PDB file of C-alpha atoms in Angstrom:
ATOM      1  CA  MET A   1       0.000   0.000   0.000  1.00 57.00           C
ATOM      2  CA  LYS A   2       2.844   2.397   0.862  1.00 58.00           C
ATOM      3  CA  VAL A   3       4.502   1.625  -2.478  1.00 54.00           C
ATOM      4  CA  ILE A   4       1.333   2.484  -4.412  1.00 56.00           C
ATOM      5  CA  PHE A   5       0.906   5.721  -2.427  1.00 44.00           C
ATOM      6  CA  SER A   6       4.554   6.677  -3.097  1.00 45.00           C
ATOM      7  CA  ILE A   7       4.225   5.980  -6.818  1.00 53.00           C
ATOM      8  CA  LEU A   8       1.010   7.995  -7.046  1.00 40.00           C
ATOM      9  CA  THR A   9       2.609  10.897  -5.152  1.00 47.00           C
ATOM     10  CA  ILE A  10       5.633  10.934  -7.473  1.00 52.00           C
ATOM     11  CA  LEU A  11       3.369  10.731 -10.516  1.00 42.00           C
ATOM     12  CA  PHE A  12       1.199  13.609  -9.255  1.00 46.00           C
ATOM     13  CA  VAL A  13       4.246  15.817  -8.587  1.00 44.00           C
ATOM     14  CA  ALA A  14       5.683  15.064 -12.046  1.00 44.00           C
ATOM     15  CA  ILE A  15       2.402  15.945 -13.765  1.00 53.00           C
ATOM     16  CA  ALA A  16       2.141  19.176 -11.759  1.00 47.00           C
ATOM     17  CA  LEU A  17       5.680  20.204 -12.732  1.00 46.00           C
ATOM     18  CA  ILE A  18       5.047  19.483 -16.399  1.00 49.00           C
ATOM     19  CA  GLY A  19       1.820  21.496 -16.248  1.00 47.00           C
ATOM     20  CA  CYS A  20       3.612  24.472 -14.712  1.00 45.00           C
ATOM     21  CA  GLN A  21       6.230  24.418 -17.455  1.00 44.00           C
ATOM     22  CA  LEU A  22       3.587  24.322 -20.185  1.00 43.00           C
ATOM     23  CA  GLN A  23       1.734  27.281 -18.669  1.00 48.00           C
ATOM     24  CA  GLN A  24       4.757  29.555 -19.013  1.00 59.00           C
ATOM     25  CA  GLY A  25       3.799  30.128 -22.632  1.00 82.00           C
ATOM     26  CA  GLU A  26       5.425  31.787 -25.587  1.00 91.00           C
ATOM     27  CA  THR A  27       7.403  34.966 -24.978  1.00 90.00           C
ATOM     28  CA  MET A  28       8.281  37.909 -27.211  1.00 89.00           C
ATOM     29  CA  VAL A  29      11.535  37.722 -29.120  1.00 87.00           C
ATOM     30  CA  LEU A  30      14.037  40.298 -30.259  1.00 87.00           C
ATOM     31  CA  LEU A  31      17.011  39.876 -32.564  1.00 86.00           C
ATOM     32  CA  ASP A  32      20.003  38.199 -30.992  1.00 86.00           C
ATOM     33  CA  GLU A  33      21.979  41.395 -31.490  1.00 91.00           C
ATOM     34  CA  LYS A  34      23.111  44.211 -29.216  1.00 92.00           C
ATOM     35  CA  ILE A  35      20.466  46.895 -28.677  1.00 94.00           C
ATOM     36  CA  SER A  36      21.860  50.382 -29.222  1.00 94.00           C
ATOM     37  CA  GLU A  37      18.831  52.491 -28.336  1.00 95.00           C
ATOM     38  CA  ILE A  38      15.182  52.358 -27.407  1.00 96.00           C
ATOM     39  CA  LYS A  39      13.016  55.221 -28.623  1.00 96.00           C
ATOM     40  CA  ILE A  40       9.609  55.884 -27.118  1.00 97.00           C
ATOM     41  CA  SER A  41       6.797  58.004 -28.494  1.00 97.00           C
ATOM     42  CA  GLU A  42       3.165  58.545 -27.589  1.00 96.00           C
ATOM     43  CA  SER A  43       1.134  56.178 -29.734  1.00 95.00           C
ATOM     44  CA  ASN A  44      -1.310  57.294 -32.412  1.00 93.00           C
ATOM     45  CA  GLY A  45      -2.863  53.828 -32.597  1.00 90.00           C
ATOM     46  CA  THR A  46      -2.111  50.250 -33.555  1.00 89.00           C
ATOM     47  CA  GLY A  47      -0.423  49.313 -36.801  1.00 85.00           C
ATOM     48  CA  GLU A  48       1.735  52.432 -37.070  1.00 89.00           C
ATOM     49  CA  MET A  49       4.635  54.071 -35.264  1.00 92.00           C
ATOM     50  CA  ASN A  50       4.658  57.692 -34.141  1.00 94.00           C
ATOM     51  CA  GLU A  51       8.045  59.139 -35.155  1.00 92.00           C
ATOM     52  CA  GLU A  52       7.866  62.033 -32.634  1.00 96.00           C
ATOM     53  CA  ILE A  53      10.222  60.645 -29.979  1.00 95.00           C
ATOM     54  CA  ILE A  54       9.567  61.750 -26.393  1.00 95.00           C
ATOM     55  CA  LEU A  55      12.220  59.562 -24.747  1.00 95.00           C
ATOM     56  CA  SER A  56      15.471  58.022 -25.957  1.00 96.00           C
ATOM     57  CA  ILE A  57      17.138  55.366 -23.818  1.00 95.00           C
ATOM     58  CA  LYS A  58      20.799  54.540 -24.432  1.00 95.00           C
ATOM     59  CA  ASP A  59      22.314  53.606 -21.058  1.00 95.00           C
ATOM     60  CA  LYS A  60      23.048  49.908 -20.634  1.00 95.00           C
ATOM     61  CA  GLU A  61      21.132  49.441 -17.376  1.00 95.00           C
ATOM     62  CA  SER A  62      17.905  50.911 -18.787  1.00 94.00           C
ATOM     63  CA  LEU A  63      18.317  49.030 -22.083  1.00 95.00           C
ATOM     64  CA  ASP A  64      18.694  45.802 -20.103  1.00 95.00           C
ATOM     65  CA  VAL A  65      15.470  46.520 -18.177  1.00 95.00           C
ATOM     66  CA  PHE A  66      13.533  47.124 -21.392  1.00 94.00           C
ATOM     67  CA  GLU A  67      15.013  44.074 -23.092  1.00 94.00           C
ATOM     68  CA  LYS A  68      14.115  41.866 -20.125  1.00 96.00           C
ATOM     69  CA  ALA A  69      10.584  43.316 -19.950  1.00 96.00           C
ATOM     70  CA  ILE A  70      10.031  42.567 -23.635  1.00 95.00           C
ATOM     71  CA  THR A  71      11.630  39.124 -23.757  1.00 95.00           C
ATOM     72  CA  THR A  72       9.883  37.867 -20.603  1.00 96.00           C
ATOM     73  CA  ALA A  73       6.417  39.100 -21.600  1.00 96.00           C
ATOM     74  CA  VAL A  74       4.174  36.057 -22.047  1.00 96.00           C
ATOM     75  CA  LYS A  75       1.752  35.643 -24.927  1.00 93.00           C
ATOM     76  CA  ARG A  76      -1.910  35.666 -24.033  1.00 89.00           C
ATOM     77  CA  PRO A  77      -3.875  33.098 -26.066  1.00 80.00           C
ATOM     78  CA  GLY A  78      -6.185  34.293 -28.815  1.00 63.00           C
ATOM     79  CA  LYS A  79      -6.510  37.605 -30.570  1.00 63.00           C
ATOM     80  CA  VAL A  80      -7.443  40.656 -28.579  1.00 62.00           C
ATOM     81  CA  ASP A  81      -9.016  43.936 -29.637  1.00 63.00           C
ATOM     82  CA  ILE A  82      -7.966  46.565 -27.121  1.00 74.00           C
ATOM     83  CA  SER A  83      -7.764  50.331 -26.835  1.00 83.00           C
ATOM     84  CA  LYS A  84      -5.156  52.622 -28.354  1.00 90.00           C
ATOM     85  CA  PRO A  85      -1.662  51.906 -26.987  1.00 94.00           C
ATOM     86  CA  ASP A  86      -0.049  54.366 -24.592  1.00 95.00           C
ATOM     87  CA  TYR A  87       3.354  54.252 -26.270  1.00 96.00           C
ATOM     88  CA  ASP A  88       5.216  53.098 -29.344  1.00 96.00           C
ATOM     89  CA  VAL A  89       8.580  51.496 -28.595  1.00 96.00           C
ATOM     90  CA  MET A  90      11.279  51.316 -31.262  1.00 96.00           C
ATOM     91  CA  VAL A  91      14.090  48.878 -30.492  1.00 96.00           C
ATOM     92  CA  GLU A  92      17.181  49.895 -32.468  1.00 95.00           C
ATOM     93  CA  TYR A  93      20.121  47.536 -32.975  1.00 94.00           C
ATOM     94  CA  GLU A  94      23.812  48.167 -33.587  1.00 91.00           C
ATOM     95  CA  GLY A  95      24.978  47.761 -37.163  1.00 85.00           C
ATOM     96  CA  GLY A  96      21.876  49.263 -38.758  1.00 82.00           C
ATOM     97  CA  LEU A  97      19.703  46.180 -38.419  1.00 87.00           C
ATOM     98  CA  PRO A  98      15.939  46.643 -38.843  1.00 89.00           C
ATOM     99  CA  THR A  99      14.086  48.284 -35.971  1.00 91.00           C
ATOM    100  CA  HIS A 100      11.559  46.324 -33.930  1.00 91.00           C
ATOM    101  CA  GLY A 101       8.312  48.258 -33.579  1.00 94.00           C
ATOM    102  CA  ILE A 102       6.281  47.421 -30.481  1.00 95.00           C
ATOM    103  CA  HIS A 103       3.166  48.947 -28.929  1.00 95.00           C
ATOM    104  CA  LEU A 104       3.032  49.335 -25.153  1.00 96.00           C
ATOM    105  CA  TRP A 105       0.053  49.681 -22.829  1.00 95.00           C
ATOM    106  CA  LEU A 106       1.762  50.712 -19.594  1.00 96.00           C
ATOM    107  CA  GLY A 107       0.040  49.185 -16.594  1.00 94.00           C
ATOM    108  CA  LYS A 108      -0.708  51.032 -13.389  1.00 94.00           C
ATOM    109  CA  GLU A 109       1.134  50.238 -10.153  1.00 92.00           C
ATOM    110  CA  ASN A 110       0.889  46.517  -9.279  1.00 94.00           C
ATOM    111  CA  GLN A 111      -0.630  45.686 -12.688  1.00 96.00           C
ATOM    112  CA  LYS A 112       0.707  43.962 -15.757  1.00 95.00           C
ATOM    113  CA  SER A 113       1.709  45.911 -18.847  1.00 95.00           C
ATOM    114  CA  THR A 114       0.922  44.792 -22.381  1.00 94.00           C
ATOM    115  CA  PHE A 115       3.203  44.621 -25.420  1.00 95.00           C
ATOM    116  CA  MET A 116       2.214  43.927 -29.019  1.00 93.00           C
ATOM    117  CA  TYR A 117       4.310  43.823 -32.194  1.00 93.00           C
ATOM    118  CA  ILE A 118       3.021  46.495 -34.577  1.00 92.00           C
ATOM    119  CA  THR A 119       2.612  43.881 -37.317  1.00 88.00           C
ATOM    120  CA  ASP A 120       0.569  41.461 -35.205  1.00 86.00           C
ATOM    121  CA  ASP A 121      -2.522  41.429 -32.996  1.00 84.00           C
ATOM    122  CA  SER A 122      -1.288  38.991 -30.351  1.00 89.00           C
ATOM    123  CA  ILE A 123      -0.602  40.519 -26.960  1.00 92.00           C
ATOM    124  CA  TYR A 124       2.105  39.739 -24.436  1.00 95.00           C
ATOM    125  CA  LEU A 125       1.833  40.508 -20.727  1.00 95.00           C
ATOM    126  CA  THR A 126       4.609  41.527 -18.360  1.00 96.00           C
ATOM    127  CA  SER A 127       4.729  40.899 -14.649  1.00 96.00           C
ATOM    128  CA  PRO A 128       3.651  43.652 -12.222  1.00 97.00           C
ATOM    129  CA  GLN A 129       7.319  43.902 -11.172  1.00 97.00           C
ATOM    130  CA  MET A 130       8.336  44.681 -14.753  1.00 96.00           C
ATOM    131  CA  THR A 131       5.573  47.270 -14.970  1.00 96.00           C
ATOM    132  CA  LYS A 132       7.060  48.998 -11.936  1.00 96.00           C
ATOM    133  CA  LYS A 133      10.477  49.150 -13.637  1.00 95.00           C
ATOM    134  CA  LEU A 134       8.993  50.361 -16.939  1.00 96.00           C
ATOM    135  CA  ARG A 135       6.974  53.047 -15.153  1.00 95.00           C
ATOM    136  CA  SER A 136      10.128  54.199 -13.396  1.00 94.00           C
ATOM    137  CA  LEU A 137      11.988  54.526 -16.712  1.00 93.00           C
ATOM    138  CA  ILE A 138       9.226  56.089 -18.794  1.00 93.00           C
ATOM    139  CA  LEU A 139       7.465  58.340 -16.307  1.00 90.00           C
ATOM    140  CA  SER A 140      10.560  59.633 -14.510  1.00 80.00           C
ATOM    141  CA  GLU A 141      11.843  61.405 -17.619  1.00 57.00           C
TER     142      GLU A 141
END
């Protein structure tokens, strides 16, 4: 009886761990190249980028925060129709590589923020901790 209970316990734990790994979901991707600058503008709406830059980020620490926020944002299943984005984010790479255009809905304190590639309608959610860091970078300027 103890053997059966032990086997069932191990099986249950293994299934739970596999389930947790599957729930992590797909994350956003950027080019595997060094980011030289992140430009931010107030958004005019989805599908386009506003070229009137209100903030330019070039320091390594801030670039690392933005890169981590983007690459750890998890895809939400399905297609979503949401309001106009707060910001347009342009990720520029060294060597003149193409710019990544991303929309950003900046969450309030203790909320998730939302990213979306300008060429797609899938959304990706950050953690509330990442929102706090993004708010600090964007709103402090």
